PDB file of C-alpha atoms in Angstrom:
ATOM      1  CA  MET A   1      30.775 -48.758  70.812  1.00 50.00           C
ATOM      2  CA  PRO A   2      33.798 -46.971  72.313  1.00 52.00           C
ATOM      3  CA  ARG A   3      33.089 -43.595  73.839  1.00 54.00           C
ATOM      4  CA  LEU A   4      35.254 -40.548  73.331  1.00 46.00           C
ATOM      5  CA  PRO A   5      36.688 -38.840  76.390  1.00 52.00           C
ATOM      6  CA  VAL A   6      34.651 -35.787  77.386  1.00 53.00           C
ATOM      7  CA  ASN A   7      37.143 -33.234  76.010  1.00 52.00           C
ATOM      8  CA  ALA A   8      38.238 -35.238  72.945  1.00 52.00           C
ATOM      9  CA  ASP A   9      37.590 -34.007  69.450  1.00 59.00           C
ATOM     10  CA  PRO A  10      35.648 -36.392  67.232  1.00 63.00           C
ATOM     11  CA  PRO A  11      37.666 -38.142  64.514  1.00 70.00           C
ATOM     12  CA  MET A  12      37.918 -36.144  61.303  1.00 87.00           C
ATOM     13  CA  PRO A  13      37.951 -37.593  57.769  1.00 92.00           C
ATOM     14  CA  ARG A  14      41.453 -38.272  56.443  1.00 95.00           C
ATOM     15  CA  LEU A  15      42.873 -39.252  53.075  1.00 96.00           C
ATOM     16  CA  THR A  16      46.452 -40.271  52.305  1.00 96.00           C
ATOM     17  CA  VAL A  17      47.352 -40.422  48.647  1.00 96.00           C
ATOM     18  CA  ALA A  18      50.275 -39.899  46.265  1.00 95.00           C
ATOM     19  CA  LEU A  19      50.554 -36.466  44.662  1.00 93.00           C
ATOM     20  CA  ASN A  20      49.671 -37.701  41.212  1.00 95.00           C
ATOM     21  CA  PRO A  21      47.109 -36.182  38.817  1.00 94.00           C
ATOM     22  CA  ARG A  22      45.277 -39.507  38.512  1.00 96.00           C
ATOM     23  CA  PHE A  23      44.185 -39.130  42.163  1.00 96.00           C
ATOM     24  CA  LEU A  24      42.655 -35.674  41.623  1.00 96.00           C
ATOM     25  CA  PRO A  25      39.081 -37.051  41.252  1.00 97.00           C
ATOM     26  CA  LEU A  26      39.537 -38.980  44.513  1.00 97.00           C
ATOM     27  CA  LEU A  27      40.643 -35.810  46.320  1.00 97.00           C
ATOM     28  CA  THR A  28      37.788 -33.678  44.978  1.00 97.00           C
ATOM     29  CA  SER A  29      35.211 -36.329  45.846  1.00 97.00           C
ATOM     30  CA  PHE A  30      36.674 -36.628  49.363  1.00 97.00           C
ATOM     31  CA  VAL A  31      36.604 -32.870  50.000  1.00 96.00           C
ATOM     32  CA  GLU A  32      33.147 -32.347  48.518  1.00 96.00           C
ATOM     33  CA  SER A  33      31.633 -35.276  50.429  1.00 95.00           C
ATOM     34  CA  SER A  34      33.243 -34.065  53.658  1.00 95.00           C
ATOM     35  CA  ALA A  35      31.942 -30.533  53.087  1.00 93.00           C
ATOM     36  CA  HIS A  36      28.396 -31.840  52.729  1.00 91.00           C
ATOM     37  CA  ALA A  37      28.819 -34.074  55.792  1.00 91.00           C
ATOM     38  CA  PHE A  38      29.849 -30.988  57.801  1.00 90.00           C
ATOM     39  CA  GLY A  39      26.798 -29.084  56.547  1.00 88.00           C
ATOM     40  CA  LEU A  40      28.467 -26.610  54.206  1.00 90.00           C
ATOM     41  CA  GLU A  41      25.977 -25.239  51.689  1.00 89.00           C
ATOM     42  CA  ASN A  42      26.426 -26.329  48.057  1.00 92.00           C
ATOM     43  CA  SER A  43      28.050 -23.170  46.663  1.00 91.00           C
ATOM     44  CA  LYS A  44      30.549 -22.992  49.536  1.00 92.00           C
ATOM     45  CA  ALA A  45      31.282 -26.720  49.266  1.00 92.00           C
ATOM     46  CA  LEU A  46      31.994 -26.235  45.566  1.00 93.00           C
ATOM     47  CA  SER A  47      34.312 -23.274  46.258  1.00 93.00           C
ATOM     48  CA  LEU A  48      36.276 -25.218  48.846  1.00 94.00           C
ATOM     49  CA  THR A  49      36.462 -28.272  46.588  1.00 95.00           C
ATOM     50  CA  LEU A  50      37.740 -26.157  43.685  1.00 93.00           C
ATOM     51  CA  ALA A  51      40.354 -24.535  45.938  1.00 93.00           C
ATOM     52  CA  ALA A  52      41.528 -27.968  47.159  1.00 95.00           C
ATOM     53  CA  GLU A  53      41.662 -29.169  43.554  1.00 94.00           C
ATOM     54  CA  GLU A  54      43.876 -26.221  42.567  1.00 90.00           C
ATOM     55  CA  ILE A  55      46.267 -26.822  45.480  1.00 90.00           C
ATOM     56  CA  PHE A  56      46.546 -30.538  44.674  1.00 93.00           C
ATOM     57  CA  ALA A  57      47.020 -29.890  40.949  1.00 90.00           C
ATOM     58  CA  TYR A  58      49.758 -27.342  41.640  1.00 87.00           C
ATOM     59  CA  LEU A  59      51.618 -29.717  43.957  1.00 88.00           C
ATOM     60  CA  THR A  60      51.529 -32.532  41.362  1.00 88.00           C
ATOM     61  CA  LYS A  61      53.627 -30.344  39.044  1.00 84.00           C
ATOM     62  CA  GLY A  62      56.449 -29.622  41.466  1.00 77.00           C
ATOM     63  CA  GLU A  63      59.219 -31.343  43.364  1.00 75.00           C
ATOM     64  CA  VAL A  64      56.730 -33.190  45.576  1.00 77.00           C
ATOM     65  CA  ARG A  65      55.049 -34.955  42.646  1.00 81.00           C
ATOM     66  CA  ASN A  66      54.290 -38.600  43.489  1.00 84.00           C
ATOM     67  CA  GLN A  67      55.153 -38.100  47.150  1.00 90.00           C
ATOM     68  CA  GLU A  68      52.605 -38.865  49.835  1.00 93.00           C
ATOM     69  CA  ILE A  69      50.201 -36.160  50.938  1.00 94.00           C
ATOM     70  CA  ARG A  70      47.881 -36.343  53.912  1.00 95.00           C
ATOM     71  CA  VAL A  71      44.570 -34.517  53.625  1.00 97.00           C
ATOM     72  CA  ARG A  72      42.350 -33.937  56.635  1.00 96.00           C
ATOM     73  CA  CYS A  73      38.918 -32.318  56.642  1.00 95.00           C
ATOM     74  CA  LEU A  74      37.898 -30.340  59.707  1.00 90.00           C
ATOM     75  CA  GLY A  75      34.456 -29.204  60.720  1.00 87.00           C
ATOM     76  CA  GLY A  76      34.165 -26.593  63.414  1.00 73.00           C
ATOM     77  CA  GLY A  77      30.440 -25.969  63.357  1.00 76.00           C
ATOM     78  CA  TYR A  78      30.806 -22.543  61.783  1.00 84.00           C
ATOM     79  CA  TYR A  79      33.398 -23.559  59.164  1.00 88.00           C
ATOM     80  CA  MET A  80      34.845 -26.412  57.128  1.00 92.00           C
ATOM     81  CA  GLY A  81      38.579 -26.695  56.564  1.00 93.00           C
ATOM     82  CA  VAL A  82      40.928 -28.819  54.504  1.00 95.00           C
ATOM     83  CA  THR A  83      44.512 -29.349  55.676  1.00 95.00           C
ATOM     84  CA  PHE A  84      47.212 -30.622  53.328  1.00 95.00           C
ATOM     85  CA  THR A  85      50.361 -32.014  54.994  1.00 94.00           C
ATOM     86  CA  PHE A  86      53.385 -32.932  52.885  1.00 92.00           C
ATOM     87  CA  ALA A  87      57.176 -32.916  52.942  1.00 89.00           C
ATOM     88  CA  SER A  88      59.108 -30.432  50.834  1.00 80.00           C
ATOM     89  CA  SER A  89      62.380 -28.604  51.182  1.00 68.00           C
ATOM     90  CA  ASP A  90      61.654 -25.987  48.532  1.00 69.00           C
ATOM     91  CA  LEU A  91      58.113 -24.799  47.977  1.00 69.00           C
ATOM     92  CA  ASP A  92      57.379 -21.499  46.249  1.00 66.00           C
ATOM     93  CA  LEU A  93      54.265 -19.962  47.749  1.00 66.00           C
ATOM     94  CA  ARG A  94      54.931 -16.311  46.846  1.00 64.00           C
ATOM     95  CA  VAL A  95      51.641 -16.096  44.988  1.00 57.00           C
ATOM     96  CA  PHE A  96      49.805 -16.225  48.334  1.00 58.00           C
ATOM     97  CA  ASN A  97      51.290 -12.833  49.184  1.00 57.00           C
ATOM     98  CA  LEU A  98      48.426 -10.340  48.979  1.00 51.00           C
ATOM     99  CA  THR A  99      50.549  -7.940  46.940  1.00 55.00           C
ATOM    100  CA  SER A 100      51.682 -10.533  44.405  1.00 56.00           C
ATOM    101  CA  ARG A 101      50.769 -10.240  40.764  1.00 59.00           C
ATOM    102  CA  LEU A 102      50.815 -12.767  37.999  1.00 55.00           C
ATOM    103  CA  THR A 103      51.940 -11.857  34.517  1.00 60.00           C
ATOM    104  CA  LEU A 104      49.598 -13.416  32.011  1.00 59.00           C
ATOM    105  CA  ASP A 105      50.980 -14.382  28.654  1.00 60.00           C
ATOM    106  CA  GLN A 106      48.409 -15.017  25.925  1.00 53.00           C
ATOM    107  CA  ASP A 107      49.892 -18.425  25.134  1.00 61.00           C
ATOM    108  CA  GLU A 108      50.552 -19.777  28.594  1.00 61.00           C
ATOM    109  CA  ILE A 109      48.866 -19.772  32.001  1.00 58.00           C
ATOM    110  CA  PRO A 110      51.383 -19.657  34.875  1.00 58.00           C
ATOM    111  CA  ASP A 111      51.642 -22.810  37.009  1.00 62.00           C
ATOM    112  CA  ASP A 112      50.883 -20.840  40.152  1.00 65.00           C
ATOM    113  CA  MET A 113      47.619 -19.388  38.824  1.00 64.00           C
ATOM    114  CA  GLY A 114      45.780 -22.223  40.599  1.00 66.00           C
ATOM    115  CA  LEU A 115      47.222 -21.124  43.944  1.00 70.00           C
ATOM    116  CA  LEU A 116      45.905 -17.614  43.399  1.00 68.00           C
ATOM    117  CA  ILE A 117      42.476 -19.028  42.518  1.00 70.00           C
ATOM    118  CA  ALA A 118      42.520 -21.230  45.631  1.00 75.00           C
ATOM    119  CA  ALA A 119      43.423 -18.310  47.880  1.00 72.00           C
ATOM    120  CA  ARG A 120      40.613 -16.169  46.483  1.00 74.00           C
ATOM    121  CA  MET A 121      37.954 -18.901  46.743  1.00 79.00           C
ATOM    122  CA  THR A 122      38.374 -19.496  50.478  1.00 86.00           C
ATOM    123  CA  ASP A 123      37.684 -17.428  53.575  1.00 87.00           C
ATOM    124  CA  SER A 124      40.999 -18.198  55.236  1.00 87.00           C
ATOM    125  CA  LEU A 125      44.340 -19.703  54.444  1.00 86.00           C
ATOM    126  CA  HIS A 126      47.011 -20.780  56.900  1.00 88.00           C
ATOM    127  CA  ILE A 127      50.488 -22.021  55.972  1.00 87.00           C
ATOM    128  CA  SER A 128      53.087 -23.396  58.359  1.00 89.00           C
ATOM    129  CA  GLN A 129      56.309 -25.341  58.046  1.00 88.00           C
ATOM    130  CA  LYS A 130      58.217 -27.382  60.572  1.00 87.00           C
ATOM    131  CA  ALA A 131      61.169 -29.702  59.987  1.00 83.00           C
ATOM    132  CA  GLY A 132      60.632 -29.842  56.225  1.00 81.00           C
ATOM    133  CA  GLU A 133      56.933 -30.653  56.490  1.00 90.00           C
ATOM    134  CA  TRP A 134      54.350 -28.147  55.273  1.00 89.00           C
ATOM    135  CA  GLN A 135      50.777 -27.707  56.439  1.00 92.00           C
ATOM    136  CA  LEU A 136      48.453 -25.693  54.266  1.00 90.00           C
ATOM    137  CA  THR A 137      44.893 -25.190  55.525  1.00 92.00           C
ATOM    138  CA  LEU A 138      42.045 -23.700  53.508  1.00 92.00           C
ATOM    139  CA  SER A 139      38.690 -22.980  55.104  1.00 92.00           C
ATOM    140  CA  LYS A 140      35.257 -21.747  54.186  1.00 92.00           C
ATOM    141  CA  ASP A 141      32.774 -20.295  56.679  1.00 90.00           C
ATOM    142  CA  ASN A 142      29.155 -21.401  56.866  1.00 85.00           C
ATOM    143  CA  ALA A 143      26.518 -18.867  55.932  1.00 75.00           C
ATOM    144  CA  TYR A 144      24.125 -17.789  58.630  1.00 71.00           C
ATOM    145  CA  PRO A 145      20.589 -16.600  58.017  1.00 66.00           C
ATOM    146  CA  ALA A 146      19.937 -12.907  58.537  1.00 66.00           C
ATOM    147  CA  LEU A 147      18.632 -11.970  61.961  1.00 64.00           C
ATOM    148  CA  ILE A 148      14.930 -11.303  61.991  1.00 63.00           C
ATOM    149  CA  ASP A 149      13.915  -7.990  63.463  1.00 60.00           C
ATOM    150  CA  ALA A 150      12.163  -8.942  66.686  1.00 55.00           C
ATOM    151  CA  GLY A 151      10.956  -5.410  67.270  1.00 55.00           C
ATOM    152  CA  VAL A 152      13.434  -4.807  70.054  1.00 50.00           C
TER     153      VAL A 152
END
């Protein structure tokens, strides 16, 4: 079995798939299974999976529909993250602005409602863009048990 160099990070789970609604169950299964593999408790794994589902569903409705997306799950011991990497020249992410508001019509739910849900279900969100390629990372922190009073 090959050994990793001393300072190398272990390989992280990756999924490459077309941005198509039919692959949504594959994405959610991948994220949820990865979350459990990294030791995220059930409720946090579900929150992260739902957030990833909302991001994927939103992207399938836009200009990047049917394009390739790369999804990587990261485990840092104290957190679990999901990074989406995809190409786009015009992506509207205004809803992630903390001061943004959505106008709800009784007949129609805005397309970007899922992005707002995703942002609120995670502990951190990072967005970057370089040379037309976007990286969007969602993460959820592990819960730690309360410290026991040791009488100190």
